[in-house]
mmCIF file of C-alpha atoms in Angstrom:
data_model
loop_
_atom_site.group_PDB
_atom_site.id
_atom_site.type_symbol
_atom_site.label_atom_id
_atom_site.label_comp_id
_atom_site.label_asym_id
_atom_site.label_seq_id
_atom_site.Cartn_x
_atom_site.Cartn_y
_atom_site.Cartn_z
ATOM 1 C CA MET A 1 74.034 105.841 106.765
ATOM 2 C CA GLU A 2 73.579 105.381 103.335
ATOM 3 C CA THR A 3 71.843 102.823 101.912
ATOM 4 C CA PRO A 4 74.066 100.113 100.523
ATOM 5 C CA ALA A 5 74.116 99.484 96.120
ATOM 6 C CA ALA A 6 72.994 96.570 95.087
ATOM 7 C CA PRO A 7 75.540 93.667 94.118
ATOM 8 C CA HIS A 8 75.921 93.017 90.610
ATOM 9 C CA SER A 9 77.314 90.185 88.443
ATOM 10 C CA PRO A 10 81.466 90.369 88.091
ATOM 11 C CA ALA A 11 82.746 92.235 85.016
ATOM 12 C CA ALA A 12 84.977 90.693 82.542
ATOM 13 C CA ASP A 13 87.300 92.758 84.531
ATOM 14 C CA PRO A 14 88.454 90.917 87.589
ATOM 15 C CA ALA A 15 88.945 93.782 89.465
ATOM 16 C CA THR A 16 85.779 95.206 89.215
ATOM 17 C CA PRO A 17 83.917 95.088 92.488
ATOM 18 C CA VAL A 18 80.981 92.942 92.718
ATOM 19 C CA THR A 19 79.435 94.540 95.486
ATOM 20 C CA THR A 20 79.723 98.192 96.689
ATOM 21 C CA VAL A 21 78.556 99.443 100.133
ATOM 22 C CA THR A 22 78.971 102.805 101.243
ATOM 23 C CA VAL A 23 78.902 103.277 105.147
ATOM 24 C CA THR A 24 79.035 106.765 106.983
ATOM 25 C CA VAL A 25 80.682 106.841 110.164
ATOM 26 C CA ASN A 26 80.715 109.708 112.424
ATOM 27 C CA SER A 27 83.215 108.960 115.237
ATOM 28 C CA PRO A 28 86.173 106.575 116.229
ATOM 29 C CA ASP A 29 83.783 104.288 118.217
ATOM 30 C CA GLU A 30 81.765 103.904 115.188
ATOM 31 C CA MET A 31 84.894 103.163 113.105
ATOM 32 C CA ARG A 32 85.630 100.123 115.659
ATOM 33 C CA GLU A 33 81.883 98.952 115.458
ATOM 34 C CA LEU A 34 82.129 99.020 111.882
ATOM 35 C CA GLY A 35 85.070 96.683 111.838
ATOM 36 C CA LEU A 36 83.704 94.398 114.521
ATOM 37 C CA ALA A 37 80.616 93.997 112.552
ATOM 38 C CA LEU A 38 83.064 93.320 109.363
ATOM 39 C CA ALA A 39 84.893 90.931 111.069
ATOM 40 C CA ALA A 40 81.938 88.658 111.337
ATOM 41 C CA ARG A 41 82.193 88.170 107.566
ATOM 42 C CA LEU A 42 85.676 87.503 107.286
ATOM 43 C CA ARG A 43 87.423 84.046 107.309
ATOM 44 C CA PRO A 44 90.923 82.690 106.510
ATOM 45 C CA GLY A 45 92.063 83.841 103.406
ATOM 46 C CA ASP A 46 90.542 87.312 103.103
ATOM 47 C CA LEU A 47 92.718 90.205 102.078
ATOM 48 C CA VAL A 48 91.094 92.957 102.767
ATOM 49 C CA MET A 49 92.955 96.726 101.746
ATOM 50 C CA LEU A 50 92.596 99.653 103.250
ATOM 51 C CA THR A 51 92.839 102.984 101.590
ATOM 52 C CA GLY A 52 92.807 106.171 103.312
ATOM 53 C CA GLU A 53 94.743 109.457 104.035
ATOM 54 C CA LEU A 54 97.021 109.788 107.188
ATOM 55 C CA GLY A 55 94.251 109.924 110.007
ATOM 56 C CA ALA A 56 91.722 108.534 107.772
ATOM 57 C CA GLY A 57 90.881 105.604 110.540
ATOM 58 C CA LYS A 58 92.639 102.769 108.693
ATOM 59 C CA THR A 59 94.249 101.685 111.789
ATOM 60 C CA THR A 60 90.736 102.269 114.210
ATOM 61 C CA LEU A 61 88.742 99.832 111.670
ATOM 62 C CA THR A 62 91.647 97.151 111.999
ATOM 63 C CA ARG A 63 91.499 97.336 115.966
ATOM 64 C CA GLY A 64 87.691 96.461 115.479
ATOM 65 C CA LEU A 65 88.654 93.685 113.148
ATOM 66 C CA GLY A 66 91.011 92.320 115.827
ATOM 67 C CA ALA A 67 88.439 92.675 118.453
ATOM 68 C CA GLY A 68 86.162 90.694 116.285
ATOM 69 C CA LEU A 69 88.231 88.218 115.325
ATOM 70 C CA GLY A 70 89.118 87.289 118.952
ATOM 71 C CA VAL A 71 93.191 87.902 118.330
ATOM 72 C CA ARG A 72 95.817 88.307 120.784
ATOM 73 C CA GLY A 73 97.358 91.474 121.582
ATOM 74 C CA ALA A 74 96.952 95.333 120.990
ATOM 75 C CA VAL A 75 96.486 96.170 117.653
ATOM 76 C CA THR A 76 98.360 98.851 116.763
ATOM 77 C CA SER A 77 99.918 100.568 113.549
ATOM 78 C CA PRO A 78 102.807 98.553 112.094
ATOM 79 C CA THR A 79 104.251 101.539 110.565
ATOM 80 C CA PHE A 80 108.003 100.848 111.735
ATOM 81 C CA VAL A 81 107.925 96.820 112.092
ATOM 82 C CA ILE A 82 105.742 96.919 108.580
ATOM 83 C CA ALA A 83 103.832 93.909 110.028
ATOM 84 C CA ARG A 84 102.415 92.401 112.764
ATOM 85 C CA VAL A 85 100.958 88.849 113.376
ATOM 86 C CA HIS A 86 97.722 88.753 115.797
ATOM 87 C CA PRO A 87 97.081 84.706 116.502
ATOM 88 C CA PRO A 88 93.387 83.719 117.634
ATOM 89 C CA LEU A 89 93.001 83.505 121.041
ATOM 90 C CA GLY A 90 90.418 80.841 119.866
ATOM 91 C CA GLU A 91 89.469 78.674 117.318
ATOM 92 C CA GLY A 92 89.714 81.234 114.316
ATOM 93 C CA PRO A 93 92.028 83.087 112.382
ATOM 94 C CA ALA A 94 95.115 85.334 112.885
ATOM 95 C CA LEU A 95 95.022 88.534 112.006
ATOM 96 C CA VAL A 96 98.090 89.504 109.819
ATOM 97 C CA HIS A 97 98.147 93.453 109.977
ATOM 98 C CA VAL A 98 100.311 95.224 107.437
ATOM 99 C CA ASP A 99 100.984 98.809 106.193
ATOM 100 C CA ALA A 100 103.088 99.227 103.162
ATOM 101 C CA TYR A 101 103.380 102.896 103.684
ATOM 102 C CA ARG A 102 106.874 102.689 103.166
ATOM 103 C CA LEU A 103 107.365 100.098 100.518
ATOM 104 C CA GLY A 104 107.874 101.529 97.096
ATOM 105 C CA GLY A 105 107.806 98.337 95.018
ATOM 106 C CA GLY A 106 104.966 96.183 94.433
ATOM 107 C CA LEU A 107 104.477 92.362 95.330
ATOM 108 C CA ASP A 108 108.188 91.728 94.795
ATOM 109 C CA GLU A 109 109.237 94.022 97.660
ATOM 110 C CA MET A 110 106.983 92.202 99.761
ATOM 111 C CA GLU A 111 107.674 89.145 99.323
ATOM 112 C CA ASP A 112 109.930 88.807 102.460
ATOM 113 C CA LEU A 113 107.064 89.459 104.897
ATOM 114 C CA ASP A 114 105.548 85.672 103.135
ATOM 115 C CA LEU A 115 102.498 87.369 103.112
ATOM 116 C CA ASP A 116 101.370 84.397 100.070
ATOM 117 C CA VAL A 117 101.990 81.768 102.913
ATOM 118 C CA SER A 118 100.189 83.637 105.743
ATOM 119 C CA LEU A 119 97.184 84.292 103.483
ATOM 120 C CA PRO A 120 95.418 81.037 103.506
ATOM 121 C CA ASP A 121 94.816 80.408 107.198
ATOM 122 C CA SER A 122 95.088 84.262 108.240
ATOM 123 C CA VAL A 123 92.816 87.270 107.704
ATOM 124 C CA VAL A 124 95.042 89.750 106.117
ATOM 125 C CA VAL A 125 94.857 93.121 106.220
ATOM 126 C CA VAL A 126 96.933 96.131 104.233
ATOM 127 C CA GLU A 127 96.961 99.574 104.861
ATOM 128 C CA TRP A 128 98.733 101.661 101.777
ATOM 129 C CA GLY A 129 98.376 98.253 99.603
ATOM 130 C CA ASP A 130 97.219 99.776 96.458
ATOM 131 C CA GLY A 131 99.334 98.461 93.599
ATOM 132 C CA LYS A 132 101.092 96.551 96.021
ATOM 133 C CA VAL A 133 99.266 93.592 96.930
ATOM 134 C CA GLU A 134 96.627 92.892 94.185
ATOM 135 C CA GLU A 135 98.395 89.878 93.044
ATOM 136 C CA LEU A 136 98.007 88.054 96.368
ATOM 137 C CA ALA A 137 94.281 87.445 95.347
ATOM 138 C CA ASP A 138 91.870 87.358 92.907
ATOM 139 C CA ASP A 139 89.203 88.116 95.677
ATOM 140 C CA ARG A 140 89.743 90.822 98.056
ATOM 141 C CA LEU A 141 87.963 93.341 99.713
ATOM 142 C CA HIS A 142 89.212 97.082 99.190
ATOM 143 C CA VAL A 143 88.167 99.582 101.670
ATOM 144 C CA LEU A 144 88.372 103.172 100.956
ATOM 145 C CA ILE A 145 88.325 105.541 103.721
ATOM 146 C CA ASP A 146 87.526 109.226 102.804
ATOM 147 C CA ARG A 147 87.718 112.034 105.315
ATOM 148 C CA ALA A 148 87.972 115.928 105.108
ATOM 149 C CA THR A 149 91.281 117.279 104.506
ATOM 150 C CA GLY A 150 92.610 120.175 105.646
ATOM 151 C CA ASP A 151 92.527 122.322 108.822
ATOM 152 C CA THR A 152 89.392 120.467 110.297
ATOM 153 C CA THR A 153 88.257 118.535 113.273
ATOM 154 C CA ASP A 154 85.421 116.545 111.440
ATOM 155 C CA GLU A 155 85.447 112.777 112.505
ATOM 156 C CA VAL A 156 82.453 112.322 109.825
ATOM 157 C CA ARG A 157 84.273 109.423 107.061
ATOM 158 C CA VAL A 158 82.649 108.138 104.295
ATOM 159 C CA VAL A 159 83.479 104.458 104.122
ATOM 160 C CA THR A 160 83.578 102.673 100.763
ATOM 161 C CA LEU A 161 84.006 98.268 100.823
ATOM 162 C CA ASN A 162 84.283 97.166 97.463
ATOM 163 C CA GLY A 163 83.943 93.335 97.519
ATOM 164 C CA ILE A 164 85.849 91.975 94.187
ATOM 165 C CA GLY A 165 85.847 88.625 92.982
ATOM 166 C CA GLU A 166 83.599 85.652 93.218
ATOM 167 C CA ARG A 167 84.186 85.345 97.042
ATOM 168 C CA TRP A 168 82.609 88.905 97.832
ATOM 169 C CA GLY A 169 79.729 88.440 94.658
ATOM 170 C CA GLY A 170 77.046 87.244 97.384
ATOM 171 C CA ALA A 171 78.571 88.373 100.802
ATOM 172 C CA ASP A 172 76.318 90.004 102.729
ATOM 173 C CA LEU A 173 77.816 93.539 103.280
ATOM 174 C CA GLY A 174 74.423 95.484 103.160
ATOM 175 C CA SER A 175 73.777 95.309 106.452
ATOM 176 C CA LEU A 176 77.091 97.111 107.630
ATOM 177 C CA ALA A 177 75.305 100.192 106.377
#
């Protein structure tokens, strides 16, 4: 795993990451473990945006998040239902898992999902949310998952976690690397 970049102070642009960490993941099991570790840093009101090619590991990471948050139900891709809510088994937040792949518009098209209502009490994870959900929160964690493309069986992924906004300025993401 690579050494994390040091947190830096927020820039004038609120979308500029204040914390960036890069992690190399070698298998689906490690991706799930990364989700478990990341879940320990999440709290109600957190928006997590996942970006990556098909098969990159977005849902596998979310399975780890769900396990770490202790939510009910199997975390599966919500591609055809758009969103799934996983209530907590204990005192923690619910996990709202959204797949915005089939949604073409921005936040207006997502209004029917009431994500703005769910966000304060839940951890909201949005796959394919770039250009669609940024307006939900000034503070968000943007997770980019890069993988080899083409005809390959390579399971190695490079995961870049970009913490955006004050919430992530002091977050200890470095220990994930």
